[in-house]
Tab-separated table of C-alpha atoms in Angstrom:
chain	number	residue	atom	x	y	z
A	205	UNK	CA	21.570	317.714	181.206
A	206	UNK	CA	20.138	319.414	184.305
A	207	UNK	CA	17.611	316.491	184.536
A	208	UNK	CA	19.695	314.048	184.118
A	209	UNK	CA	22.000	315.335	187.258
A	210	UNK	CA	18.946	315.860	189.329
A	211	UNK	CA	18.318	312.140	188.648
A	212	UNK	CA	21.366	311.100	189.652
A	213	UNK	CA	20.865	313.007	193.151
A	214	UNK	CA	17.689	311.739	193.518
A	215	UNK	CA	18.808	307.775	192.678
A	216	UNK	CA	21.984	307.850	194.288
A	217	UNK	CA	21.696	307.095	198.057
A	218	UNK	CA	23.118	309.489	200.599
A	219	UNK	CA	25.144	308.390	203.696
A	220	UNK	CA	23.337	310.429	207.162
A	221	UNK	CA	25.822	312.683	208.690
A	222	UNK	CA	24.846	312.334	211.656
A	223	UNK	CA	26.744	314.050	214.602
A	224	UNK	CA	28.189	312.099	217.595
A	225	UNK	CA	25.978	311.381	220.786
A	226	UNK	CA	27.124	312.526	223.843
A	227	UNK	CA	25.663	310.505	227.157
A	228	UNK	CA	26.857	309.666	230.584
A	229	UNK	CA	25.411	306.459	231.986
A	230	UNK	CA	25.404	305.126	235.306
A	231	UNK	CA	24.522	301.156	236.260
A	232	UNK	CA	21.846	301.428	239.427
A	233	UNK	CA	23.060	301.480	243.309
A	234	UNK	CA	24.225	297.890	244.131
A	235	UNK	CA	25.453	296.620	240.636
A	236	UNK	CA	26.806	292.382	241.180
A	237	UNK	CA	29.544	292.880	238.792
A	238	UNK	CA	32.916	293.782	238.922
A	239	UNK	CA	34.261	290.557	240.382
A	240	UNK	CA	35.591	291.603	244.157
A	241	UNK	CA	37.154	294.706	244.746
A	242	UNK	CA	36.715	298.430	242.994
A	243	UNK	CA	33.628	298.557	240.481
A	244	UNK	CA	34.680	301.979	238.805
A	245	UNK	CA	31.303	301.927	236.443
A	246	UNK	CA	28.649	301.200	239.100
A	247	UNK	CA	30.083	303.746	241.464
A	248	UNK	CA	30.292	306.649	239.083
A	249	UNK	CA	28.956	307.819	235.427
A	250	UNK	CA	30.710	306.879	232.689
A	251	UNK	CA	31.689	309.472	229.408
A	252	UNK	CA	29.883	307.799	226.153
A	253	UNK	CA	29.840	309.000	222.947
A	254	UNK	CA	27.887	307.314	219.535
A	255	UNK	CA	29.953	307.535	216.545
A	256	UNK	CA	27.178	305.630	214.299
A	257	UNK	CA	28.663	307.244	211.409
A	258	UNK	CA	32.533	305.386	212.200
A	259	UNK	CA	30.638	302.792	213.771
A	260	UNK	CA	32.567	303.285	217.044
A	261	UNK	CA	31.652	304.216	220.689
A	262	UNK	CA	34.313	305.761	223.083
A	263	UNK	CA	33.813	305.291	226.744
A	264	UNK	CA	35.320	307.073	229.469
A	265	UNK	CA	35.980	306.564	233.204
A	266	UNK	CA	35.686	310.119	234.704
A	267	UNK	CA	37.065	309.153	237.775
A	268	UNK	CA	40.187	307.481	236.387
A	269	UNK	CA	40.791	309.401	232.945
A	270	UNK	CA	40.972	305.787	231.038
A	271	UNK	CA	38.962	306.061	228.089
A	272	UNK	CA	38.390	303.282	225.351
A	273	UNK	CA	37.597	303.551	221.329
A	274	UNK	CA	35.592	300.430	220.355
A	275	UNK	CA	33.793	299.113	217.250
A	276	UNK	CA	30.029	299.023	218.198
A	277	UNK	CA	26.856	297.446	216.693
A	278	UNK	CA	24.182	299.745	215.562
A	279	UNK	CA	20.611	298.909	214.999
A	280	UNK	CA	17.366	300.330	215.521
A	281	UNK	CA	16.815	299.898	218.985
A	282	UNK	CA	20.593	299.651	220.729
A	283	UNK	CA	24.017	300.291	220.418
A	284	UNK	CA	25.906	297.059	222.131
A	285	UNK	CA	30.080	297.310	222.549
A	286	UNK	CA	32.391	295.506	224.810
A	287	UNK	CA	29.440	293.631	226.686
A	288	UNK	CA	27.436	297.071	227.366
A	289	UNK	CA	24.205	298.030	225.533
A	290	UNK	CA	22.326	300.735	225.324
A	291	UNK	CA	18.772	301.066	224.255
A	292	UNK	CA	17.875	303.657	221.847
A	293	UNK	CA	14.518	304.016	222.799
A	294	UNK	CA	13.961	304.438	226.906
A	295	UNK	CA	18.017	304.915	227.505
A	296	UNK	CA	18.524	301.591	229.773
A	297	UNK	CA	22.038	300.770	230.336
A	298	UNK	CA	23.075	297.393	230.528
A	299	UNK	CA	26.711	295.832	231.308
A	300	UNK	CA	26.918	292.115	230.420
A	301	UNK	CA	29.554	289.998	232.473
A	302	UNK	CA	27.825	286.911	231.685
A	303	UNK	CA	31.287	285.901	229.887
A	304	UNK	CA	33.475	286.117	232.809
A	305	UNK	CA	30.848	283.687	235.053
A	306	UNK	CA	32.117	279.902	234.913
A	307	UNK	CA	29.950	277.806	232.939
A	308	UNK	CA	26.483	277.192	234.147
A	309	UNK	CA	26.451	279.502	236.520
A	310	UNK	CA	23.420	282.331	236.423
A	311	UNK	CA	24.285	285.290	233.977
A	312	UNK	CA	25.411	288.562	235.392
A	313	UNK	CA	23.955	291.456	233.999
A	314	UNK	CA	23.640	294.988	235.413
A	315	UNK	CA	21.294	297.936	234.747
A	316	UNK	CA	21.409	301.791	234.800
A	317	UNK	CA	20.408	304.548	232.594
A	318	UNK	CA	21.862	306.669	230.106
A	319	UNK	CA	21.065	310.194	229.594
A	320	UNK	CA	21.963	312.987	227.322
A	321	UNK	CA	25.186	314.968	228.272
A	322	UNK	CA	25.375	318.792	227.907
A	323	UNK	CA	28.483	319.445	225.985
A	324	UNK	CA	29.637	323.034	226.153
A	325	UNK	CA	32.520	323.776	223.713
A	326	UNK	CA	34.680	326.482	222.379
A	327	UNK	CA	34.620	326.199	218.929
């Protein structure tokens, strides 16, 4: 009986519980998006954290205390969610407005970094 439980383990495949990612990314000086006016994400960082498990990233505007819950694609290389990606490998950030230009017109897409955040908690 023991063997055939150990089996079972051992066939069976496990789900990773893998904790959420905590980064704050920031697009470079001099980002072209935003269309006119205010561009909240190029000026300041912005709160992200991977929930690969849930398949969900929640972003956060700092300055502004509007924070979003999205599905997200995972794969071996970058997250990508609501036209932003993030590359699992060097940390570029990358917002894609390429579907608000008109049609024909030159994509717009903007690059930062990510980096890890330091979360300090109570419990």
């Amino acid at each position: 009986m023991k063997h055939v439980i150990a089996l079972a383990l051992i066939i069976i495949p496990c789900a990773a519980q893998a904790a959420p990612i905590y980064l704050k990314c920031q697009l470079n000086p001099g980002a072209t998006g935003g269309g006119g006016g205010d561009d909240l994400i190029s000026k300041a960082p912005m709160d992200v954290t991977l929930n690969e498990e849930a398949g969900t990233v929640t972003y956060l505007f700092p300055g502004v205390g509007r924070a979003y819950t999205v599905r997200a694609a995972f794969t071996s290389d970058k997250v990508t969610f609501n036209g932003f990606t993030v590359n699992r490998t060097n940390f570029v950030f990358q917002r894609d407005m390429s579907a608000l230009q008109a049609p024909g017109r030159p994509a717009i897409i903007d690059e930062g970094r990510c980096w890890l955040a330091e979360v300090k908690r109570a419990f």
